[in-house]
């Protein structure tokens, strides 16, 4: 059945608005008194007949459901996907036809932490999109990293057990820096590539709005003649790809562990709708074996130099959920939710995923999870499945079987109506049943090397620092050494530098135990590897060519105290807001800020409530505030830390004394108004770079 109603319209039927309503029980019985239980006398014991109290408490006692076993911590938003290019020669998927607009619900997440853990953990980010298409729901359940730790789904529970808090004492929370994770990955060289990404800045996004998304696996597009084309999905953020420093991430976790959640919510509330372009890498079926790596191996990416990303559409997130639990928490994603025109491949990780998600939704949400409003397809569902816990739909008639004649054969096959039903790609398979892995999956280091060599110098330094930090937290020196042996296979300079920080000479050969486990998969391991097509790939850095040159939605702290000159504040505010940035005034206390001319302004942020790590850039305006700030250690911490984290700093005329008292050195990231007509332009230009990472080594100050 075709139904043009949007997801928003559909959800309206389930919205509860309590405005001007009388308080009732769950059965709609008006409640006279919600303050007192029913007792024998005013001071007496409570009565078991208090159905009003029990109605309330029984529900409360059941408010928690199992959190997701991975990706428990997440934030979601509604939006729309618009297809802009014609790719009908590759797919008959209706939502991928030029001009079609499809409602979506997107959820971003961390992987390892529990539901209440920090947003700023060093971790992979989930990037799941549910498309409510006219042919039913299609879920693209990806990550912000284009490869995965393991190749076969059978290893997934082990991987997750190793990274989650250790089972005896349940710590550390939301962190990979511990024995068990590094024990596992150092025994699984196939993880080398993904671990490299996880140690890079990609694992510390500045915002969900500033990260790429990837479908990771190679999927198939199917056209209306049944012809398949391999495809990799990419989401490219319009705001560019940006990260925070590790020191900053740790501090943000303390100051505001909801940093990413709040950022997404507020951006949408402010009308700054985040956008991503959808890009496709298309590979003809005939080219399946053309590359030096196997396109079914989920630990490999296809460098964009080999297969360019074709931008085909845009997703805009424009509406926050009305209710976190009902929508975000109950959203059930599944890579096996496919629509006609898209199919899975034989990637052994993907094959296992297709089972796991449906299973976990049944456990978490119950067997009728697809009837929960956020998961309902907009075109309706019609089949003979019935009953089960918490069934919502009421199936009409006496027929719930197929085939039938009693209900005129309904619901009938799509083909009887001349419609395209989902058909799996008619792929020929002719092989023995084996519990084995292809030898074409056995090169683990070439692409890890490609990633490392494709990073700028600072990016490489951050990777070295991250390995050094994480491995220093590992208590067993044998594990540290084993991982260093892996690093040595990737790049000897990388291994040497990390080794120096750990006081270990990197071993030349892989550890005996690593080899032993790898040989249980491939008896001939290590194999002679093929020459890679490229040694460096520009797209693996964080500079997206189309996303440069904006400070839109960036938060700039205007650091003041009473006595500040109003004009000095207003001028920069107007300039920043014109560029789409947010200027936030921070003073010594919340409440009325008193300007030099005696006028007042109510402000919401102070050095007590906020911290420099929550902002992208800093401006100190002129006035009598300078004398107060000279003695304000919190202010000095703001600018010292901003300097350390390579952010842009600007100082109005008359504030130079503050810089002298700080640890700031005058470099290309610090702008002074004095004698400089172009200071605002310079300030904005520095912000557009996001951070002056290039001079990070000169900005190493204690803050
Ligand atoms: Fe998974 C959740 C992404 C491999 C089993 N996964 C989950 C979510 C994302 C991913 C983004 C959160 C969905 C949401 O927002 O609700 N997972 C991936 C990617 C993978 C991957 C990109 C590799 C390319 N996952 C993977 C494997 C298995 C699972 C190999 C099991 C065989 N994943 C699950 C799960 C979760 C899940 C246990 C937990 C909650 C859920 O499914 O809904 O089924």
Short mmCIF file of C-alpha atoms in Angstrom, two decimals, residues 94 412-421:
data_model
loop_
_atom_site.label_atom_id
_atom_site.label_comp_id
_atom_site.label_asym_id
_atom_site.label_seq_id
_atom_site.Cartn_x
_atom_site.Cartn_y
_atom_site.Cartn_z
CA UNK A 94 12.70 4.11 -4.76
CA UNK A 412 -0.72 -11.13 -1.56
CA UNK A 413 2.74 -11.18 -3.14
CA UNK A 414 3.99 -7.89 -4.57
CA UNK A 415 4.51 -9.49 -7.98
CA UNK A 416 0.77 -10.20 -8.30
CA UNK A 417 0.21 -6.45 -8.25
CA UNK A 418 3.05 -5.79 -10.68
CA UNK A 419 5.08 -4.23 -7.85
CA UNK A 420 8.73 -4.82 -7.03
CA UNK A 421 8.98 -6.90 -3.88
#
